[in-house]
Each structure stands twice: as structure tokens, then as C-alpha cells.
Amino acid sequence: MTDRLYYQDSYLTEFRARVVEASPDQLRVYLDRTAFYPTSGGQPFDLGELGGVEVAEVIDEEERIVHVLRAPLAAPDVAGRIDWERRFDHMQQHTGQHLLSAVLLELFNAPTVSFHLGADSSTIDVAGALNDEQLRQSERRANQVVFENRPVSVTFQHSSGDLGLRKPTERTGEVRIVTIQDLDRSACGGTHVRATGEIGAILIRKLDRIRGNLRVEFVCGMRAIHCARSDFAALSEIARTFSAPLEETPALANAQREKLLDADRTRRKLSAELAQLRGRALYAETLSDEIRTEAQSFTESPLAIFLALVANPPSLLLAVSKDAGIHAGDLLKRLLAEAGGRGGGNATLAQGSLPTPAALDGVAQALFQQPGFSA
Ligand SMILES: [Zn+2]
């Protein structure tokens, strides 16, 4: 049975121990005593070194603790060293969880169902429904208890007595109890800070509904500082793009979003209109291509004049044979200019467009009155 030094002292970072058993490759090692915390109760394992070898994982096998190493460990007696930054961070999150769970129960009768300490943030699953305002109140109350710097103590009591726990334990015999003075008593094997002030700020983050429970994400201590810092960096970046003070960005972002939706609606409308216009233009072009071919073959014969009128869009095409005595381009250009239209061409082929069907009619009438034309 491994003697768990962290049960008595969470602040112990250096210890000596004897190797009592090891795997043949000496990568999995059992010690007579250890300060390394193995993954259990929602709290992840410690990192550090054993005999100068890096510890990769620490596993709880109930009676004993196995240390998984990155390299073989040959020495029978070893010095252990715990990665204190990681350990203390875990202590802050874990005691923070006990405190927050106790406050949620005290204020809103919402019991904690489970706890998970993650790499970036931690979560507690709470039974029942809590609204945003209730969570803000809980956060405020939890931080007040932090400021009061209440002692956190560890005791061992027998399960036969009245333990007065927040949540009943299934453990029998000696039970390890973590107490936050005048607030919480929990059966727990985790590592904890000695007073609530060491937790630092407790910051509630996002909420998710998971299987009928409420999942509350939170961060404590330096994690809360990191979160606030990165939130501020992200918001400042947004404010810079708006060239506006931070507090005005939510309204600005909303207004921009509305504008964007509006612009998108307009764009859709315009592109539909454009597609229609393209279709019509293509149709008109195809028509005039056909007419042009027809006109050119018609005017290969002597003394020929070919006039085509297109109603929509109002346009016309004039082709003449070389011996017709008419310069198609010059003639049409002059008549079009008089009627407010546009166009022109060479001696034998010309075309143009007019603003209205009436103007087209006018040009046609004028053409028929030209010498060389006979209606
Ligand atoms: Zn605990």
C-alpha cells in the first residue's frame, strides 16, 4: 500500500522514497511513499521528476499508486520533485470547486452532480435550473468567501459518525474530509489550498445544458487572470477594427450586422435583375447576328436594300448593295442622331438603337422617304 504524502501535506514538493516494485522495463514504478497525486476525483495527476527521470503519468490502483516514467529508473532509492506550478493550479481549481458547489447549494439549493478539472477550464454539473442572475449572485458570494480567507482544513473521521457532509459518501472506515470553515465539508482525496484566499478570483464562464443538468464552466486563480487578459485582448482587437471605444462595440457590431444583411438582400435583388438583363441582351444579340447574316447575303444581289426593325430593345439594321447609291453608315448615323439614338456602320452595313419604340418608328419613316427607297 502506497503512503500518500499529499493526504497530509498538499504543499510538499520534494520527498525521498524507496522503489518497492517496477515493471521489467523499469518504466512503471511503485514507491513505498509518494507526494505525486494520481488522477482521481476529477483532479488530474501531477507531473515532476523521480530520480531525475520525467514522470509522464500517475495512476491510482486503489491500494497502490503507479508512476509511469519517460525513461527507465534503476536506483532503489529516489528523490521525487513535484511540478509545483501545475500542482498549485490544480489546488486552486479544486478548492474553488468545493467553494462554488457549496455556494450553489446554499443560495439556490442546486447540488453538484460531478466535477471535471480540465487543462484550460473546469466544469461542475449542477442538478436543476439556474438563471444568469442566480449564477452572477453565486459568483459574487463565492468571491466574498475567498476574500474572507477562511481556513481550509483536512481531517480524518470514521464513517460511522455523523460527518455532516455536503454530499454523502459511499466510503466506509476512515474518511478524509476537506472543510472550508463554516461553509463546506466534503469527503475528498484531492489536494487543496490551506485558506480560501489562495484560490484567487473565481470566474464563472459559459453555461451548457447537458442531459437535464446545468454545466457551469469556471476558472480560478491565475486561470481567471489569463481569461480576463485574453478576453480583453480579443475585445480590444474588435474595438480597433471599429475604431471605437470598447463599450460601444456590441452596439456597433449589431448595427454592422444589420447593414450587412441589408446589403446582402440588395445584392441578391441586383444580381437577379442583372441576370434578366443579360438574358435579354443575349437574345437581342443573337437575333441581330441572324439578321445580319441574312442582310449580308440579301445585299450581295444588285440594287438591294435590306432594313430590319427590332421592337425590343428598339433597334434597327440597314444593309445596302454596293450599287445602291446609298452610304448606309452615314445615312443611319444622321437619322439616329436626329432621333436621339446611337449607332453607325460602314457603306454597306449599319445598325443602331433608339431610346423608345416611337423614336424607332420615326427613323423608319424617315428612311422610307430617302431617295432610292421605295415603300
Ligand atoms: Zn474534492
Short mmCIF file of C-alpha atoms and ligand atoms in Angstrom, two decimals:
data_model
loop_
_atom_site.label_atom_id
_atom_site.label_comp_id
_atom_site.label_asym_id
_atom_site.label_seq_id
_atom_site.Cartn_x
_atom_site.Cartn_y
_atom_site.Cartn_z
CA MET A 1 0.00 0.00 0.00
CA THR A 2 1.47 3.35 -1.05
CA ASP A 3 1.73 6.01 1.64
CA ARG A 4 0.09 9.07 0.14
CA LEU A 5 2.09 12.01 1.42
CA TYR A 6 -0.20 14.53 -0.28
CA TYR A 7 -3.05 13.43 2.03
CA GLN A 8 -1.30 15.19 4.90
CA ASP A 9 0.51 17.95 3.09
CA SER A 10 -0.54 19.43 -0.26
CA TYR A 11 2.44 21.77 -0.16
CA LEU A 12 5.08 19.02 -0.06
CA THR A 13 7.02 19.24 -3.33
CA GLU A 14 10.19 17.25 -2.52
CA PHE A 15 10.39 13.83 -0.90
CA ARG A 16 12.54 10.69 -0.77
CA ALA A 17 11.14 7.23 -1.36
CA ARG A 18 12.12 3.61 -1.95
CA VAL A 19 11.20 1.70 -5.10
CA VAL A 20 9.22 -1.36 -3.94
CA GLU A 21 8.37 -2.73 -7.37
CA ALA A 22 8.98 -1.90 -11.01
CA SER A 23 7.96 -3.30 -14.40
CA PRO A 24 10.76 -5.27 -16.23
CA ASP A 25 11.48 -2.24 -18.42
CA GLN A 26 11.55 -0.05 -15.28
CA LEU A 27 9.12 2.41 -16.84
CA ARG A 28 6.34 1.72 -14.31
CA VAL A 29 7.40 2.19 -10.73
CA TYR A 30 5.76 1.68 -7.30
CA LEU A 31 7.16 3.53 -4.29
CA ASP A 32 6.69 2.99 -0.55
CA ARG A 33 5.52 6.61 -0.31
CA THR A 34 4.76 9.38 -2.77
CA ALA A 35 3.77 13.03 -2.99
CA PHE A 36 2.58 12.50 -6.59
CA TYR A 37 -1.17 12.88 -6.94
CA PRO A 38 -2.75 10.24 -9.24
CA THR A 39 -5.76 11.11 -11.41
CA SER A 40 -8.89 10.72 -9.27
CA GLY A 41 -11.99 12.55 -8.11
CA GLY A 42 -11.96 14.85 -11.15
CA GLN A 43 -8.42 16.11 -10.47
CA PRO A 44 -5.63 15.22 -12.95
CA PHE A 45 -2.28 13.69 -11.96
CA ASP A 46 0.85 15.61 -11.02
CA LEU A 47 3.92 15.98 -13.20
CA GLY A 48 7.51 16.18 -11.98
CA GLU A 49 10.61 14.01 -11.65
CA LEU A 50 11.60 10.80 -9.92
CA GLY A 51 15.36 10.22 -9.59
CA GLY A 52 15.93 12.79 -12.34
CA VAL A 53 13.53 10.97 -14.71
CA GLU A 54 10.44 12.76 -16.01
CA VAL A 55 7.09 11.43 -14.76
CA ALA A 56 4.59 11.03 -17.62
CA GLU A 57 1.52 9.86 -15.71
CA VAL A 58 0.42 8.83 -12.23
CA ILE A 59 -2.32 6.21 -11.89
CA ASP A 60 -4.37 5.27 -8.85
CA GLU A 61 -4.71 1.49 -8.48
CA GLU A 62 -6.70 1.87 -5.24
CA GLU A 63 -4.17 0.25 -2.90
CA ARG A 64 -1.12 1.47 -4.73
CA ILE A 65 -0.01 4.28 -6.99
CA VAL A 66 1.94 3.61 -10.18
CA HIS A 67 4.31 6.21 -11.63
CA VAL A 68 4.70 5.99 -15.42
CA LEU A 69 8.14 7.29 -16.44
CA ARG A 70 9.62 8.65 -19.68
CA ALA A 71 12.87 6.67 -19.12
CA PRO A 72 13.85 3.64 -17.02
CA LEU A 73 14.60 4.23 -13.34
CA ALA A 74 17.30 1.95 -11.95
CA ALA A 75 18.07 3.35 -8.47
CA PRO A 76 16.33 1.69 -5.47
CA ASP A 77 16.17 4.96 -3.53
CA VAL A 78 14.92 8.06 -5.29
CA ALA A 79 14.27 11.73 -4.75
CA GLY A 80 10.94 12.99 -6.03
CA ARG A 81 10.10 16.51 -7.11
CA ILE A 82 6.57 17.75 -7.94
CA ASP A 83 5.89 20.32 -10.68
CA TRP A 84 4.60 22.93 -8.23
CA GLU A 85 3.06 25.34 -10.75
CA ARG A 86 0.80 22.60 -12.10
CA ARG A 87 0.00 21.24 -8.63
CA PHE A 88 -0.86 24.64 -7.15
CA ASP A 89 -3.08 25.43 -10.14
CA HIS A 90 -4.94 22.16 -9.51
CA MET A 91 -5.27 23.02 -5.81
CA GLN A 92 -6.78 26.41 -6.68
CA GLN A 93 -9.29 24.90 -9.12
CA HIS A 94 -10.24 22.05 -6.78
CA THR A 95 -10.77 24.13 -3.63
CA GLY A 96 -12.54 26.69 -5.84
CA GLN A 97 -14.88 23.92 -6.93
CA HIS A 98 -15.73 22.87 -3.35
CA LEU A 99 -16.44 26.51 -2.53
CA LEU A 100 -18.57 27.19 -5.61
CA SER A 101 -20.51 23.92 -5.18
CA ALA A 102 -21.23 24.81 -1.54
CA VAL A 103 -22.42 28.31 -2.51
CA LEU A 104 -24.71 26.97 -5.27
CA LEU A 105 -26.28 24.63 -2.75
CA GLU A 106 -26.50 27.26 -0.01
CA LEU A 107 -28.04 30.00 -2.17
CA PHE A 108 -30.15 28.08 -4.68
CA ASN A 109 -30.36 24.53 -3.38
CA ALA A 110 -28.58 23.31 -6.54
CA PRO A 111 -26.47 20.23 -5.75
CA THR A 112 -23.30 19.39 -7.67
CA VAL A 113 -23.54 16.10 -9.55
CA SER A 114 -19.99 15.90 -10.92
CA PHE A 115 -16.75 17.83 -11.34
CA HIS A 116 -14.08 17.87 -14.03
CA LEU A 117 -10.80 19.73 -13.82
CA GLY A 118 -9.68 20.44 -17.38
CA ALA A 119 -6.47 21.76 -18.92
CA ASP A 120 -7.95 25.21 -19.59
CA SER A 121 -11.11 25.39 -17.52
CA SER A 122 -13.11 23.27 -15.10
CA THR A 123 -16.75 22.34 -15.04
CA ILE A 124 -19.30 21.32 -12.46
CA ASP A 125 -22.56 19.70 -13.44
CA VAL A 126 -25.38 21.02 -11.29
CA ALA A 127 -28.84 19.46 -10.95
CA GLY A 128 -31.75 21.81 -11.57
CA ALA A 129 -32.06 25.08 -13.41
CA LEU A 130 -30.23 28.30 -12.63
CA ASN A 131 -30.63 31.55 -14.46
CA ASP A 132 -27.87 34.03 -15.33
CA GLU A 133 -28.72 36.31 -12.43
CA GLN A 134 -28.50 33.43 -9.94
CA LEU A 135 -25.10 32.47 -11.31
CA ARG A 136 -23.87 36.06 -11.00
CA GLN A 137 -25.03 36.04 -7.38
CA SER A 138 -23.24 32.73 -6.79
CA GLU A 139 -20.03 34.08 -8.33
CA ARG A 140 -20.23 37.16 -6.13
CA ARG A 141 -20.85 35.14 -2.98
CA ALA A 142 -18.02 32.70 -3.82
CA ASN A 143 -15.55 35.56 -4.23
CA GLN A 144 -16.67 37.10 -0.93
CA VAL A 145 -15.75 33.82 0.79
CA VAL A 146 -12.37 34.00 -0.99
CA PHE A 147 -11.80 37.50 0.40
CA GLU A 148 -12.71 36.32 3.91
CA ASN A 149 -9.70 33.98 3.62
CA ARG A 150 -11.38 31.21 5.55
CA PRO A 151 -9.20 28.29 6.70
CA VAL A 152 -9.41 25.06 4.68
CA SER A 153 -8.53 22.01 6.74
CA VAL A 154 -8.15 18.27 6.25
CA THR A 155 -9.30 15.76 8.86
CA PHE A 156 -9.82 12.01 9.00
CA GLN A 157 -13.01 10.76 10.58
CA HIS A 158 -14.68 7.38 10.82
CA SER A 159 -17.69 6.88 8.54
CA SER A 160 -19.80 5.53 11.43
CA GLY A 161 -20.14 9.01 12.97
CA ASP A 162 -22.17 11.95 11.70
CA LEU A 163 -19.82 13.50 9.16
CA GLY A 164 -22.09 16.43 8.23
CA LEU A 165 -21.05 16.29 4.59
CA ARG A 166 -22.48 18.39 1.74
CA LYS A 167 -22.79 15.22 -0.31
CA PRO A 168 -22.99 11.75 1.33
CA THR A 169 -20.02 9.45 0.74
CA GLU A 170 -20.05 5.75 -0.05
CA ARG A 171 -16.68 5.31 1.60
CA THR A 172 -16.53 3.34 4.82
CA GLY A 173 -13.90 3.37 7.55
CA GLU A 174 -11.58 6.34 7.73
CA VAL A 175 -12.85 9.16 5.54
CA ARG A 176 -10.73 12.13 4.50
CA ILE A 177 -12.76 15.31 4.95
CA VAL A 178 -11.90 18.70 3.47
CA THR A 179 -13.54 21.55 5.37
CA ILE A 180 -13.98 25.19 4.38
CA GLN A 181 -14.70 26.88 7.68
CA ASP A 182 -18.44 27.46 8.27
CA LEU A 183 -19.31 26.61 4.68
CA ASP A 184 -18.48 23.14 3.45
CA ARG A 185 -17.49 19.63 4.45
CA SER A 186 -16.69 17.20 1.64
CA ALA A 187 -15.24 13.71 1.50
CA CYS A 188 -12.35 14.19 -0.88
CA GLY A 189 -8.88 12.81 -1.59
CA GLY A 190 -7.73 15.84 -3.57
CA THR A 191 -5.06 18.43 -2.90
CA HIS A 192 -6.35 21.72 -1.51
CA VAL A 193 -5.11 25.18 -0.55
CA ARG A 194 -4.93 25.99 3.17
CA ALA A 195 -7.14 29.10 3.07
CA THR A 196 -9.73 30.36 0.58
CA GLY A 197 -7.67 33.48 -0.20
CA GLU A 198 -5.17 31.28 -2.06
CA ILE A 199 -7.86 30.25 -4.56
CA GLY A 200 -7.71 33.75 -6.03
CA ALA A 201 -10.56 35.09 -8.14
CA ILE A 202 -13.35 32.67 -9.10
CA LEU A 203 -14.75 33.45 -12.53
CA ILE A 204 -17.80 31.71 -13.96
CA ARG A 205 -17.59 31.30 -17.74
CA LYS A 206 -20.10 29.65 -20.03
CA LEU A 207 -23.14 27.52 -19.28
CA ASP A 208 -24.33 24.45 -21.15
CA ARG A 209 -27.36 22.27 -20.65
CA ILE A 210 -26.19 18.67 -20.55
CA ARG A 211 -28.64 15.78 -20.04
CA GLY A 212 -31.03 17.81 -17.87
CA ASN A 213 -28.20 19.27 -15.78
CA LEU A 214 -26.52 22.62 -15.98
CA ARG A 215 -22.79 22.52 -16.80
CA VAL A 216 -21.05 25.52 -15.23
CA GLU A 217 -17.60 26.31 -16.58
CA PHE A 218 -15.32 28.22 -14.22
CA VAL A 219 -11.70 29.24 -13.72
CA CYS A 220 -9.81 30.17 -10.55
CA GLY A 221 -6.58 31.95 -9.66
CA MET A 222 -4.11 32.61 -12.46
CA ARG A 223 -6.51 31.00 -14.94
CA ALA A 224 -9.03 33.76 -14.18
CA ILE A 225 -6.30 36.35 -14.84
CA HIS A 226 -5.37 34.65 -18.14
CA CYS A 227 -9.03 34.54 -19.20
CA ALA A 228 -9.61 38.20 -18.39
CA ARG A 229 -6.39 39.12 -20.20
CA SER A 230 -7.25 37.18 -23.38
CA ASP A 231 -10.87 38.45 -23.31
CA PHE A 232 -9.55 42.00 -23.15
CA ALA A 233 -7.08 41.37 -25.98
CA ALA A 234 -9.84 39.95 -28.21
CA LEU A 235 -12.26 42.77 -27.41
CA SER A 236 -9.58 45.42 -27.94
CA GLU A 237 -8.83 43.92 -31.34
CA ILE A 238 -12.53 44.19 -32.25
CA ALA A 239 -12.69 47.76 -30.92
CA ARG A 240 -9.64 48.65 -33.07
CA THR A 241 -11.35 47.42 -36.23
CA PHE A 242 -14.36 49.60 -35.37
CA SER A 243 -12.10 52.49 -34.27
CA ALA A 244 -14.45 52.86 -31.31
CA PRO A 245 -14.31 52.57 -27.52
CA LEU A 246 -14.64 49.01 -26.22
CA GLU A 247 -18.04 49.60 -24.58
CA GLU A 248 -19.58 50.77 -27.87
CA THR A 249 -18.56 47.67 -29.85
CA PRO A 250 -21.59 45.46 -29.05
CA ALA A 251 -23.98 48.09 -30.47
CA LEU A 252 -21.65 48.75 -33.41
CA ALA A 253 -21.28 45.06 -34.19
CA ASN A 254 -25.07 44.72 -34.18
CA ALA A 255 -25.52 47.72 -36.46
CA GLN A 256 -22.85 46.36 -38.85
CA ARG A 257 -24.58 43.03 -38.92
CA GLU A 258 -27.91 44.69 -39.84
CA LYS A 259 -26.19 46.68 -42.58
CA LEU A 260 -24.56 43.57 -43.91
CA LEU A 261 -27.87 41.69 -44.04
CA ASP A 262 -29.43 44.65 -45.81
CA ALA A 263 -26.57 44.90 -48.31
CA ASP A 264 -26.86 41.19 -48.95
CA ARG A 265 -30.58 41.48 -49.69
CA THR A 266 -29.85 44.33 -52.14
CA ARG A 267 -27.05 42.35 -53.78
CA ARG A 268 -29.35 39.36 -54.32
CA LYS A 269 -32.01 41.62 -55.85
CA LEU A 270 -29.50 43.32 -58.14
CA SER A 271 -27.90 40.10 -59.30
CA ALA A 272 -31.37 38.73 -60.17
CA GLU A 273 -32.03 41.88 -62.21
CA LEU A 274 -28.63 41.66 -63.86
CA ALA A 275 -29.29 38.05 -64.86
CA GLN A 276 -32.56 39.12 -66.51
CA LEU A 277 -30.86 41.95 -68.40
CA ARG A 278 -28.06 39.68 -69.56
CA GLY A 279 -30.64 37.22 -70.84
CA ARG A 280 -32.43 39.90 -72.81
CA ALA A 281 -29.21 41.34 -74.22
CA LEU A 282 -28.08 37.89 -75.29
CA TYR A 283 -31.42 37.31 -77.01
CA ALA A 284 -31.18 40.65 -78.84
CA GLU A 285 -27.61 39.92 -79.89
CA THR A 286 -28.45 36.50 -81.24
CA LEU A 287 -31.34 37.99 -83.18
CA SER A 288 -29.20 40.68 -84.79
CA ASP A 289 -26.49 38.14 -85.63
CA GLU A 290 -29.05 36.14 -87.56
CA ILE A 291 -30.47 39.23 -89.19
CA ARG A 292 -27.01 40.47 -90.12
CA THR A 293 -26.15 37.23 -91.89
CA GLU A 294 -29.45 37.35 -93.71
CA ALA A 295 -28.96 41.01 -94.65
CA GLN A 296 -25.45 40.41 -95.98
CA SER A 297 -26.50 37.58 -98.25
CA PHE A 298 -29.54 39.55 -99.43
CA THR A 299 -27.47 42.60 -100.40
CA GLU A 300 -24.98 40.54 -102.41
CA SER A 301 -27.55 40.83 -105.19
CA PRO A 302 -27.60 44.07 -107.20
CA LEU A 303 -29.70 47.10 -106.25
CA ALA A 304 -30.73 45.65 -102.91
CA ILE A 305 -31.71 47.39 -99.71
CA PHE A 306 -32.41 45.43 -96.51
CA LEU A 307 -33.99 47.04 -93.46
CA ALA A 308 -34.72 45.15 -90.24
CA LEU A 309 -36.56 46.67 -87.26
CA VAL A 310 -36.42 45.13 -83.78
CA ALA A 311 -39.08 46.26 -81.30
CA ASN A 312 -37.38 45.29 -78.02
CA PRO A 313 -34.88 46.77 -77.42
CA PRO A 314 -35.78 49.35 -80.13
CA SER A 315 -33.08 48.92 -82.78
CA LEU A 316 -32.59 48.59 -86.48
CA LEU A 317 -30.22 47.28 -89.13
CA LEU A 318 -29.70 48.70 -92.62
CA ALA A 319 -27.80 46.86 -95.35
CA VAL A 320 -27.40 48.00 -98.95
CA SER A 321 -25.72 46.54 -102.02
CA LYS A 322 -22.61 48.34 -103.31
CA ASP A 323 -24.51 49.65 -106.33
CA ALA A 324 -27.49 51.04 -104.33
CA GLY A 325 -26.10 54.60 -104.34
CA ILE A 326 -26.56 54.93 -100.58
CA HIS A 327 -23.92 55.06 -97.81
CA ALA A 328 -25.68 53.03 -95.13
CA GLY A 329 -23.41 54.18 -92.26
CA ASP A 330 -23.61 57.90 -92.98
CA LEU A 331 -27.33 57.85 -93.58
CA LEU A 332 -28.23 55.92 -90.49
CA LYS A 333 -25.86 57.90 -88.32
CA ARG A 334 -27.53 61.15 -89.33
CA LEU A 335 -31.09 59.86 -88.80
CA LEU A 336 -30.20 58.26 -85.46
CA ALA A 337 -28.61 61.47 -84.19
CA GLU A 338 -31.78 63.39 -85.06
CA ALA A 339 -33.95 60.86 -83.17
CA GLY A 340 -31.74 60.66 -80.05
CA GLY A 341 -30.38 57.20 -80.91
CA ARG A 342 -26.88 55.80 -81.30
CA GLY A 343 -25.12 53.73 -83.91
CA GLY A 344 -23.42 53.71 -87.28
CA GLY A 345 -21.54 51.43 -89.62
CA ASN A 346 -19.79 51.25 -92.98
CA ALA A 347 -21.04 51.92 -96.51
CA THR A 348 -22.99 48.67 -96.86
CA LEU A 349 -23.94 47.73 -93.30
CA ALA A 350 -25.06 49.85 -90.34
CA GLN A 351 -27.06 49.40 -87.20
CA GLY A 352 -28.28 51.42 -84.27
CA SER A 353 -30.50 51.60 -81.21
CA LEU A 354 -33.14 54.07 -80.09
CA PRO A 355 -34.47 55.10 -76.69
CA THR A 356 -38.14 54.34 -77.46
CA PRO A 357 -40.26 52.37 -79.96
CA ALA A 358 -41.73 55.71 -81.12
CA ALA A 359 -38.27 57.03 -81.98
CA LEU A 360 -37.60 53.82 -83.91
CA ASP A 361 -40.81 54.38 -85.84
CA GLY A 362 -39.71 57.95 -86.65
CA VAL A 363 -36.35 56.78 -88.04
CA ALA A 364 -38.08 54.07 -90.15
CA GLN A 365 -40.47 56.67 -91.60
CA ALA A 366 -37.55 59.00 -92.41
CA LEU A 367 -35.69 56.14 -94.14
CA PHE A 368 -38.61 55.37 -96.43
CA GLN A 369 -38.64 58.98 -97.56
CA GLN A 370 -34.99 58.81 -98.65
CA PRO A 371 -34.21 58.80 -102.38
CA GLY A 372 -33.55 55.28 -103.59
CA PHE A 373 -36.08 53.74 -101.17
CA SER A 374 -39.47 52.71 -102.37
CA ALA A 375 -42.07 51.62 -99.92
ZN ZN B 1 -12.88 17.34 -3.98
#
